[in-house]
PDB file of C-alpha atoms in Angstrom:
ATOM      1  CA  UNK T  11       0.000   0.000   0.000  1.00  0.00           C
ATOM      2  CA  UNK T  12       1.090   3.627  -0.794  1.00  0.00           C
ATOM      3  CA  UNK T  13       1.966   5.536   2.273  1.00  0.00           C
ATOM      4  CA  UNK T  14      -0.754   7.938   1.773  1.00  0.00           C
ATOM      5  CA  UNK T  15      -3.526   4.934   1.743  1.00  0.00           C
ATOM      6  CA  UNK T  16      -2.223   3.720   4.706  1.00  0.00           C
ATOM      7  CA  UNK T  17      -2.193   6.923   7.101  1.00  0.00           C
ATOM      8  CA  UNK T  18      -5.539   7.045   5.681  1.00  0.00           C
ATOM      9  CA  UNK T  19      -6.871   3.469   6.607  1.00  0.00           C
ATOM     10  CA  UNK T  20      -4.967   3.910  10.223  1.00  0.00           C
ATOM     11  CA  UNK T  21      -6.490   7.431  10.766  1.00  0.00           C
ATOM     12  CA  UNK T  22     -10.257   5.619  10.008  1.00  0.00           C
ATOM     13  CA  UNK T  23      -9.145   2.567  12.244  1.00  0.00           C
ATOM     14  CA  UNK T  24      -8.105   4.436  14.996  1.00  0.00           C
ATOM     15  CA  UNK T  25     -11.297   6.823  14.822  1.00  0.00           C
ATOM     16  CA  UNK T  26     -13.767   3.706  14.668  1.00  0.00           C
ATOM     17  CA  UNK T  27     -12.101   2.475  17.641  1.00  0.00           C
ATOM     18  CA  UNK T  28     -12.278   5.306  19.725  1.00  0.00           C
ATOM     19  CA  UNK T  29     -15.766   5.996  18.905  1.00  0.00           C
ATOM     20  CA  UNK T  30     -16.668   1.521  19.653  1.00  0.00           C
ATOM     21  CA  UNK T  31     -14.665   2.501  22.742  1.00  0.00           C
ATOM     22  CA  UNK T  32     -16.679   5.716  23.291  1.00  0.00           C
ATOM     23  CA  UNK T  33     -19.737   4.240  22.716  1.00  0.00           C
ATOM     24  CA  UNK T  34     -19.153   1.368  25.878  1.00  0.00           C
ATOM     25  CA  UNK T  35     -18.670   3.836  28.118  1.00  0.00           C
ATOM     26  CA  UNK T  36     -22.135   5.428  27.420  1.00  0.00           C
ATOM     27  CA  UNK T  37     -23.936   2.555  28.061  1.00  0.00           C
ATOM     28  CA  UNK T  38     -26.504   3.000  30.076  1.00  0.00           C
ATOM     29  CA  UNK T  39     -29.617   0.847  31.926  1.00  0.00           C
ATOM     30  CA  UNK T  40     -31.923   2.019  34.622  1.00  0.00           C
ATOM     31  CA  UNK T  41     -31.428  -0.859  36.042  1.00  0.00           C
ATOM     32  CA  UNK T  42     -28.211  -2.375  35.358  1.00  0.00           C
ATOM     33  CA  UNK T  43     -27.989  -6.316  35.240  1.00  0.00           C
ATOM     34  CA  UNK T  44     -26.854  -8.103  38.331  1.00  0.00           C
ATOM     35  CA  UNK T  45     -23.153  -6.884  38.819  1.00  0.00           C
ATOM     36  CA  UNK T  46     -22.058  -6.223  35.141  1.00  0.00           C
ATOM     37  CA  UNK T  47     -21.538  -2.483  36.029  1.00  0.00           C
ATOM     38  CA  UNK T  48     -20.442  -2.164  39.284  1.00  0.00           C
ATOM     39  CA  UNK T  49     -17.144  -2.273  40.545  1.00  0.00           C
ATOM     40  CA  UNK T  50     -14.833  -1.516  37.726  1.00  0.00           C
ATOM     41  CA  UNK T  51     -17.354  -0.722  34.977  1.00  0.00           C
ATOM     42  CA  UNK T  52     -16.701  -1.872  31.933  1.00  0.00           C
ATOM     43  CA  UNK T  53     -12.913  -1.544  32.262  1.00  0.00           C
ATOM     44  CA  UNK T  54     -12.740  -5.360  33.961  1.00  0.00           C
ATOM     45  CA  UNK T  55     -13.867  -6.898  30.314  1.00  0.00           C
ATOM     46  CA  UNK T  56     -11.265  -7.977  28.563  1.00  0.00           C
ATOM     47  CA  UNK T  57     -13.694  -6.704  25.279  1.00  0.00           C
ATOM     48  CA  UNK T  58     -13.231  -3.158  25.933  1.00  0.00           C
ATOM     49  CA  UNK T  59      -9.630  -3.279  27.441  1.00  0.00           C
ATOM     50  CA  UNK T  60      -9.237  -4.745  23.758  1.00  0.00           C
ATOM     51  CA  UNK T  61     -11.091  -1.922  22.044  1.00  0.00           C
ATOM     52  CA  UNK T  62      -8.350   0.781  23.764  1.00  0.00           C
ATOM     53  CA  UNK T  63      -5.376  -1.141  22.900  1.00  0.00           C
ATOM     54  CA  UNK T  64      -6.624  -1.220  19.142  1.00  0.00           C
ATOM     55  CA  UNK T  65      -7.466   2.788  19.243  1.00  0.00           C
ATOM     56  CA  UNK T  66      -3.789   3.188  20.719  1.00  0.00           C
ATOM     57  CA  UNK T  67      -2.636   0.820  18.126  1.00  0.00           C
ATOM     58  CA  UNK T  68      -3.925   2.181  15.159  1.00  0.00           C
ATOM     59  CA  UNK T  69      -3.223   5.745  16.936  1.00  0.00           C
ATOM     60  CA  UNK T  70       0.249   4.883  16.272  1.00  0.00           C
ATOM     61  CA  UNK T  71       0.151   3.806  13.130  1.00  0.00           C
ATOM     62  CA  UNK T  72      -1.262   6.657  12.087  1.00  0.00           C
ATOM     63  CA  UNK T  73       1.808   8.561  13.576  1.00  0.00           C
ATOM     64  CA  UNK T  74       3.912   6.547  11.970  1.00  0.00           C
ATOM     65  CA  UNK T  75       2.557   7.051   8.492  1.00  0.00           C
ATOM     66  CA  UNK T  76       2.336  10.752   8.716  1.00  0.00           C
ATOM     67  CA  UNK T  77       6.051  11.130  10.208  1.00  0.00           C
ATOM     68  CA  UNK T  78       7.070   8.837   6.413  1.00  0.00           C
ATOM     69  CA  UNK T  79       4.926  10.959   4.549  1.00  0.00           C
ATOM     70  CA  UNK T  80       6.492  14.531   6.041  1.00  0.00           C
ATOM     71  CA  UNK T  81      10.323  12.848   5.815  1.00  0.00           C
ATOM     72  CA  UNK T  82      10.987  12.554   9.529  1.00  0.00           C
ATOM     73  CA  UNK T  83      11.976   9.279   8.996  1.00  0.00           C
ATOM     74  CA  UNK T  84      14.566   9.295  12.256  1.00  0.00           C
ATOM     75  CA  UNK T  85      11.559   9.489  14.330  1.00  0.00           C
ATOM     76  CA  UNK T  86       9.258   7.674  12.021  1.00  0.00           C
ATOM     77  CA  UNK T  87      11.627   4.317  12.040  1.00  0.00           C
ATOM     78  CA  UNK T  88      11.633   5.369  16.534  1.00  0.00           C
ATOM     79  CA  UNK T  89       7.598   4.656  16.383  1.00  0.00           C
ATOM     80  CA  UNK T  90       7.027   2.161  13.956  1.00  0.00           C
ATOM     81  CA  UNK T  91       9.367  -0.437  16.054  1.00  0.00           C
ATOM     82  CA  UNK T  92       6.432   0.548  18.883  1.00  0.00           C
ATOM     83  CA  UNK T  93       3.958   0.025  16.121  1.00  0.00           C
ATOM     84  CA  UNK T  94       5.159  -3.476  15.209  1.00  0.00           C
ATOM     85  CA  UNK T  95       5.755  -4.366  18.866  1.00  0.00           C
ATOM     86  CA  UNK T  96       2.530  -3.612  20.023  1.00  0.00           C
ATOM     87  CA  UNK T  97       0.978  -5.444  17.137  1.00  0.00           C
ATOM     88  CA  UNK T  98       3.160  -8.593  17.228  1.00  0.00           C
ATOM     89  CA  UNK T  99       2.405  -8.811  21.135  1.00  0.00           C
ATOM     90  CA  UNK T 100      -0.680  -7.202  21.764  1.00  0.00           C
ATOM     91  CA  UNK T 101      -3.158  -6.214  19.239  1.00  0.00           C
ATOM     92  CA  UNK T 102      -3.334  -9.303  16.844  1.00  0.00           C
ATOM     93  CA  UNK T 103      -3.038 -12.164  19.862  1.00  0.00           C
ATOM     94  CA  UNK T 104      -5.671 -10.122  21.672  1.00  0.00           C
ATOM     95  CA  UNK T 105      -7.985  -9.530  19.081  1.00  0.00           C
ATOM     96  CA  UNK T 106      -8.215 -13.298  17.852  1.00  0.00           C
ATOM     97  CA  UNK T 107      -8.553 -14.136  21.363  1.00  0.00           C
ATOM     98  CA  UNK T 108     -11.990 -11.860  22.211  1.00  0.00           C
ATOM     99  CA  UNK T 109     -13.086 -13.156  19.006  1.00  0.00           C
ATOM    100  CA  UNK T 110     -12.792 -16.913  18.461  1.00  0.00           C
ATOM    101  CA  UNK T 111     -13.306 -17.319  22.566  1.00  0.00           C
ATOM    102  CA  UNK T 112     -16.294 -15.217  22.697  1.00  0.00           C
ATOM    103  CA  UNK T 113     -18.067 -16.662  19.888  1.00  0.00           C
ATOM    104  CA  UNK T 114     -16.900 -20.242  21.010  1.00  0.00           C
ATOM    105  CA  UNK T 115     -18.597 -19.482  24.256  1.00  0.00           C
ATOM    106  CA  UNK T 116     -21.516 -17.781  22.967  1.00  0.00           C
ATOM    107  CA  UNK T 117     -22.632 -20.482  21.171  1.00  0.00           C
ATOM    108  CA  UNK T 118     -22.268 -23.113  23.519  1.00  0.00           C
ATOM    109  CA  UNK T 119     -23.841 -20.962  26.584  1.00  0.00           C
ATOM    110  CA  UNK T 120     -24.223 -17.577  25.884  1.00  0.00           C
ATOM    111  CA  UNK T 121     -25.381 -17.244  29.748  1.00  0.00           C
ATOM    112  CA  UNK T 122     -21.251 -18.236  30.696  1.00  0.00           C
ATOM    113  CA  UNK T 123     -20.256 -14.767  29.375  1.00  0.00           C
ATOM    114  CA  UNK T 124     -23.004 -12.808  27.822  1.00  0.00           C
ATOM    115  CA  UNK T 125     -26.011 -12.780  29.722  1.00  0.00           C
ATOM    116  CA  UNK T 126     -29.134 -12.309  27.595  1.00  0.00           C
ATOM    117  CA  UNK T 127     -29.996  -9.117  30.024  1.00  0.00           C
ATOM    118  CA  UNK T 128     -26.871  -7.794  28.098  1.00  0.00           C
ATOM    119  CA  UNK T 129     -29.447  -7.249  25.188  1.00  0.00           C
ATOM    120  CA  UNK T 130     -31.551  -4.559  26.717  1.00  0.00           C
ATOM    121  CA  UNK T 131     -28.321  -2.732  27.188  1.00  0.00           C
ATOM    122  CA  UNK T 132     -26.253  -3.027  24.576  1.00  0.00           C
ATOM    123  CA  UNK T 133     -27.620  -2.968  21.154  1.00  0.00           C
ATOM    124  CA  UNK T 134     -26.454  -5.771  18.784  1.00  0.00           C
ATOM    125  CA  UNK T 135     -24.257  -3.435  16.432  1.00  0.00           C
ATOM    126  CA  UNK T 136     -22.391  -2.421  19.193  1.00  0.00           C
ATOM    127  CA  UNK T 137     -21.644  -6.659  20.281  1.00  0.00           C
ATOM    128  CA  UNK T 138     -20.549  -7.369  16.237  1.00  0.00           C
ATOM    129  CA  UNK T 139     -18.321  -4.407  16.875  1.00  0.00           C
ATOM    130  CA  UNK T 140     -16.658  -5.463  20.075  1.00  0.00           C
ATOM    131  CA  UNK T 141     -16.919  -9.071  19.137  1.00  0.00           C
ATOM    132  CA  UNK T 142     -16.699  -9.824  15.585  1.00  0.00           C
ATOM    133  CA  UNK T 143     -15.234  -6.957  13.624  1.00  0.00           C
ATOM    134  CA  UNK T 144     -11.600  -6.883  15.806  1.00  0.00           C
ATOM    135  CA  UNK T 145     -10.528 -10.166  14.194  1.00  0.00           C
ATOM    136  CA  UNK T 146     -11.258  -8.798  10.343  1.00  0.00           C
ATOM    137  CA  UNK T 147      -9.242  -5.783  11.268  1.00  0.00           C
ATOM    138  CA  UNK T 148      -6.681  -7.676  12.350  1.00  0.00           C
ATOM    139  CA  UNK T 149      -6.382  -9.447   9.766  1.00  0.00           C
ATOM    140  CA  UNK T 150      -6.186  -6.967   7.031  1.00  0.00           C
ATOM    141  CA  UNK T 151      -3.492  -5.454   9.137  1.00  0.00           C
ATOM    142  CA  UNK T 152      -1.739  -8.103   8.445  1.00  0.00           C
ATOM    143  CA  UNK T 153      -2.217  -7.886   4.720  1.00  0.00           C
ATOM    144  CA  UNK T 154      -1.934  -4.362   4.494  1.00  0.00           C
ATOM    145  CA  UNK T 155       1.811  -4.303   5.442  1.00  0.00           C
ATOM    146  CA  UNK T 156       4.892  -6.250   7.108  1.00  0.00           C
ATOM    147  CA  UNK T 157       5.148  -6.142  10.619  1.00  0.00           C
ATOM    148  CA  UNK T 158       8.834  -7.010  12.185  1.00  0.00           C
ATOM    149  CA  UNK T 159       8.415 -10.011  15.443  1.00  0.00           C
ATOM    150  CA  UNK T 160      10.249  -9.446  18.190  1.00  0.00           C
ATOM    151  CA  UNK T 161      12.608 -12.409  18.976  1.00  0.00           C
ATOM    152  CA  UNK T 162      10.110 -15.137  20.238  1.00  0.00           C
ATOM    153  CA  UNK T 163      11.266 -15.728  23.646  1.00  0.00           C
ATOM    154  CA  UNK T 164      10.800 -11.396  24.325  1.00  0.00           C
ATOM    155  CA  UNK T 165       7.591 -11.549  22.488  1.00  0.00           C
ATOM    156  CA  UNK T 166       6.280 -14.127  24.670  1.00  0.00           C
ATOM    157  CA  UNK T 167       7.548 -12.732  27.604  1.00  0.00           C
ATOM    158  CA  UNK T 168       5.990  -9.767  27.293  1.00  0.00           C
ATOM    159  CA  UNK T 169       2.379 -11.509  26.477  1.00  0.00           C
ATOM    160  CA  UNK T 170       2.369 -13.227  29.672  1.00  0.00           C
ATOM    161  CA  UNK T 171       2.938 -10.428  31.451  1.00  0.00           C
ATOM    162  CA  UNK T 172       0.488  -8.948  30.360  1.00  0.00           C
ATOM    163  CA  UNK T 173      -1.734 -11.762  30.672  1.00  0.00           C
ATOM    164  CA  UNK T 174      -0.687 -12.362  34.292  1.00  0.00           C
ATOM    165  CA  UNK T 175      -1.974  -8.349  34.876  1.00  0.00           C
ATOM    166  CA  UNK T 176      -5.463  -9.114  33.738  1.00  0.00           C
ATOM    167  CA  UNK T 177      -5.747 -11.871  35.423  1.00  0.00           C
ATOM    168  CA  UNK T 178      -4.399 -10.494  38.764  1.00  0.00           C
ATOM    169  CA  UNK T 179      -7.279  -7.734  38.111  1.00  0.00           C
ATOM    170  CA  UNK T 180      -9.948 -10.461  37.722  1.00  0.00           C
ATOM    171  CA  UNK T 181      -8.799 -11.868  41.033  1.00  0.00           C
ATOM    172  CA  UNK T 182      -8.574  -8.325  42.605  1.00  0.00           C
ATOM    173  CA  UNK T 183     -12.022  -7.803  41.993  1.00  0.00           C
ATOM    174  CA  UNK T 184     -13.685 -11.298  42.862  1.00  0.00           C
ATOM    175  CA  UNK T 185     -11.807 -10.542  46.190  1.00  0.00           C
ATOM    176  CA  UNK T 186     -13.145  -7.486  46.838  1.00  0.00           C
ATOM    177  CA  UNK T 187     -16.905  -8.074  45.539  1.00  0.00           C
ATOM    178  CA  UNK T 188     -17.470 -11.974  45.912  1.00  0.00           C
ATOM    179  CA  UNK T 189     -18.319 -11.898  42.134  1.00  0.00           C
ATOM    180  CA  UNK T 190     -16.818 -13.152  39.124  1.00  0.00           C
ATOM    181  CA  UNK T 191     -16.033 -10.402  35.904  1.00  0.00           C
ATOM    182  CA  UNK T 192     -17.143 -13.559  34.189  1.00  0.00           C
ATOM    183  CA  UNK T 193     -19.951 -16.083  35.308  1.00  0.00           C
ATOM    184  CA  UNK T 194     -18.555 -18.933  33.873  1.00  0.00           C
ATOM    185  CA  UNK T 195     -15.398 -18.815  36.270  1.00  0.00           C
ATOM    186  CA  UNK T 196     -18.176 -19.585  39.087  1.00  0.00           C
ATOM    187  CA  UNK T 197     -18.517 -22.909  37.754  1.00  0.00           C
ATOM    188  CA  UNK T 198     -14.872 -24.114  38.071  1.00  0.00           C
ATOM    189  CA  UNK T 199     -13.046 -24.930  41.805  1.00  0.00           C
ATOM    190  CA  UNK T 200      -9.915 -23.289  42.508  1.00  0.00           C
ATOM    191  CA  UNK T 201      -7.548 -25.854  40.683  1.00  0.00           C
ATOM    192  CA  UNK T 202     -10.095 -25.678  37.766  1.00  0.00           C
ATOM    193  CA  UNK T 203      -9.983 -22.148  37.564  1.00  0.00           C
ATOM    194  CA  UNK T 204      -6.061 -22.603  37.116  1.00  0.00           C
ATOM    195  CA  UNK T 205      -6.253 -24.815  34.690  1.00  0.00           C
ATOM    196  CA  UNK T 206      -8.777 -23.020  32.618  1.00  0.00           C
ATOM    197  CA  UNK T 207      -6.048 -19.432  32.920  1.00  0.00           C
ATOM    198  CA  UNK T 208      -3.279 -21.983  31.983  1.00  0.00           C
ATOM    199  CA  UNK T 209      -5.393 -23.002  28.974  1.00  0.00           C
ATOM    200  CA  UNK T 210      -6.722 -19.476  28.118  1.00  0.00           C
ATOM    201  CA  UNK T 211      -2.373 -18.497  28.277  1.00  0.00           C
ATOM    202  CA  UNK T 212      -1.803 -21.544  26.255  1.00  0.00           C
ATOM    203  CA  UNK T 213      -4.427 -20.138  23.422  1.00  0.00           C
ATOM    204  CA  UNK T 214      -3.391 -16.494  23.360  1.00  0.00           C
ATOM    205  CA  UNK T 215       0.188 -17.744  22.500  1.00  0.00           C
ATOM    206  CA  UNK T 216      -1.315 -20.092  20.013  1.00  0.00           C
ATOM    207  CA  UNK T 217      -2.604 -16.824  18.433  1.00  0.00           C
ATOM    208  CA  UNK T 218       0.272 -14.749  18.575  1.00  0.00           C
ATOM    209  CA  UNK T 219       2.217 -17.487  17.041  1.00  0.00           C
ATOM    210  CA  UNK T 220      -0.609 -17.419  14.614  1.00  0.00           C
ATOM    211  CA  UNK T 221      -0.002 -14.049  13.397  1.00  0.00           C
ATOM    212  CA  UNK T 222       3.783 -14.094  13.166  1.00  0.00           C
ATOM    213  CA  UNK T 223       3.070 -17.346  10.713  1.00  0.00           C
ATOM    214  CA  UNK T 224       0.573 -15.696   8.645  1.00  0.00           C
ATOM    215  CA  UNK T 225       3.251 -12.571   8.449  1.00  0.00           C
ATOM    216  CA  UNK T 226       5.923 -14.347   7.807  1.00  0.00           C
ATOM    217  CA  UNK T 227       3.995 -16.265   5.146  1.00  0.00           C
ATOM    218  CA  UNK T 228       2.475 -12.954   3.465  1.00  0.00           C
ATOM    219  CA  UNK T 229       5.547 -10.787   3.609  1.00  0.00           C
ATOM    220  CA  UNK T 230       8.754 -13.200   4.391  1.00  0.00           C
ATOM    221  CA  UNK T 231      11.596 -12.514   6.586  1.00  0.00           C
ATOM    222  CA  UNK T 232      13.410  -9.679   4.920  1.00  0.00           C
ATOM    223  CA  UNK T 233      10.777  -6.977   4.211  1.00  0.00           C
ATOM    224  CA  UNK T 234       9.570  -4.646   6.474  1.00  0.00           C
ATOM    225  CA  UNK T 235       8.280  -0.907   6.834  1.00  0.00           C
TER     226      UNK T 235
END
């Protein structure tokens, strides 16, 4: 893709995502379902933790393209190696992962994740565009133009990490309310619970390795923005 195309497919991306990310936080219900928006609003859901990562993302990208386009390349090469990184480690893994485990759940209970009070709140647009779109985008991310992988070992460092936070904040808050962000984690005793976060870990890196196949496939080893 020309440079120009690009900065103008980020600068769309990253306004889409801030207004999906926007638009969660103006839910609103007279009476809210159970404890879906208490403690921690909506910023407990891995869903909209998802939809800020992809506005930052794409907010970066956008930076990046502009700083080719007006020849600061110095600083342009500076951001897109925090482009790339966040993609590689972040915003394709995570994506896939809302996606494809959301839907997988949906279908088999809908009640384990997405209770069917959600629908008075949240109009079904809204769900596609939290649920379904993120894995399209990320995709054609990935076709639109090479991203460089970290060395494998840093990448996946870094995704645990990360995992490990959001999982310690899942934990912080069924400590301090008694409830689960998630009512299927009710259903599973402590070792249970561990197994399914070992799994869930296990699947994110599936995805990230996912993505740095598909790149490498599409683009090869050798060129890169």
């Amino acid at each position: 893709m020309e440079i120009s195309t690009l900065a103008t497919y980020h600068c769309l991306a990253f306004v889409w995502y801030f207004f999906i990310a926007y638009s969660t936080t103006r839910v609103k219900a007279e009476e809210p379902p159970s404890e879906v928006f208490l403690y921690g609003g909506q910023w407990k859901y891995l869903t909209v933790l998802n939809l800020v990562l992809q506005a930052v993302f794409y907010g970066v990208s956008f930076l990046a393209d502009v700083l080719r386009l007006i020849k600061k390349l110095r600083c342009a090469k500076r951001v897109i190696s925090s482009r790339d990184l966040l993609f590689s480690v972040l915003a394709f893994p995570v994506s896939t992962f809302v996606s494809i485990s959301f839907w997988t759940l949906y279908t088999y209970n809908r009640e384990l994740v997405y209770p069917k009070s959600l629908d008075r709140v949240i109009p079904l647009w809204l769900n596609h565009a939290m649920h379904t779109a993120v894995f399209p985008f990320a995709l054609l991310e990935i076709l639109a133009l090479p991203h460089r992988y970290p060395a494998k070992k840093k990448g996946l460092i870094l995704l645990g990490f990360v995992a490990f936070l959001y999982i310690s904040w899942v934990l912080w808050i069924y400590s301090v309310t008694g409830e689960w962000v998630y009512p299927l984690f009710a259903l599973f005793s402590p070792p249970g619970l561990a197994a399914f976060f070992a799994g869930s870990l296990a699947f994110i890196i599936s995805c990230y390795n996912f993505g740095e196949f598909l790149n490498r496939m599409i683009w090869g080893q050798s060129k890169f923005s």
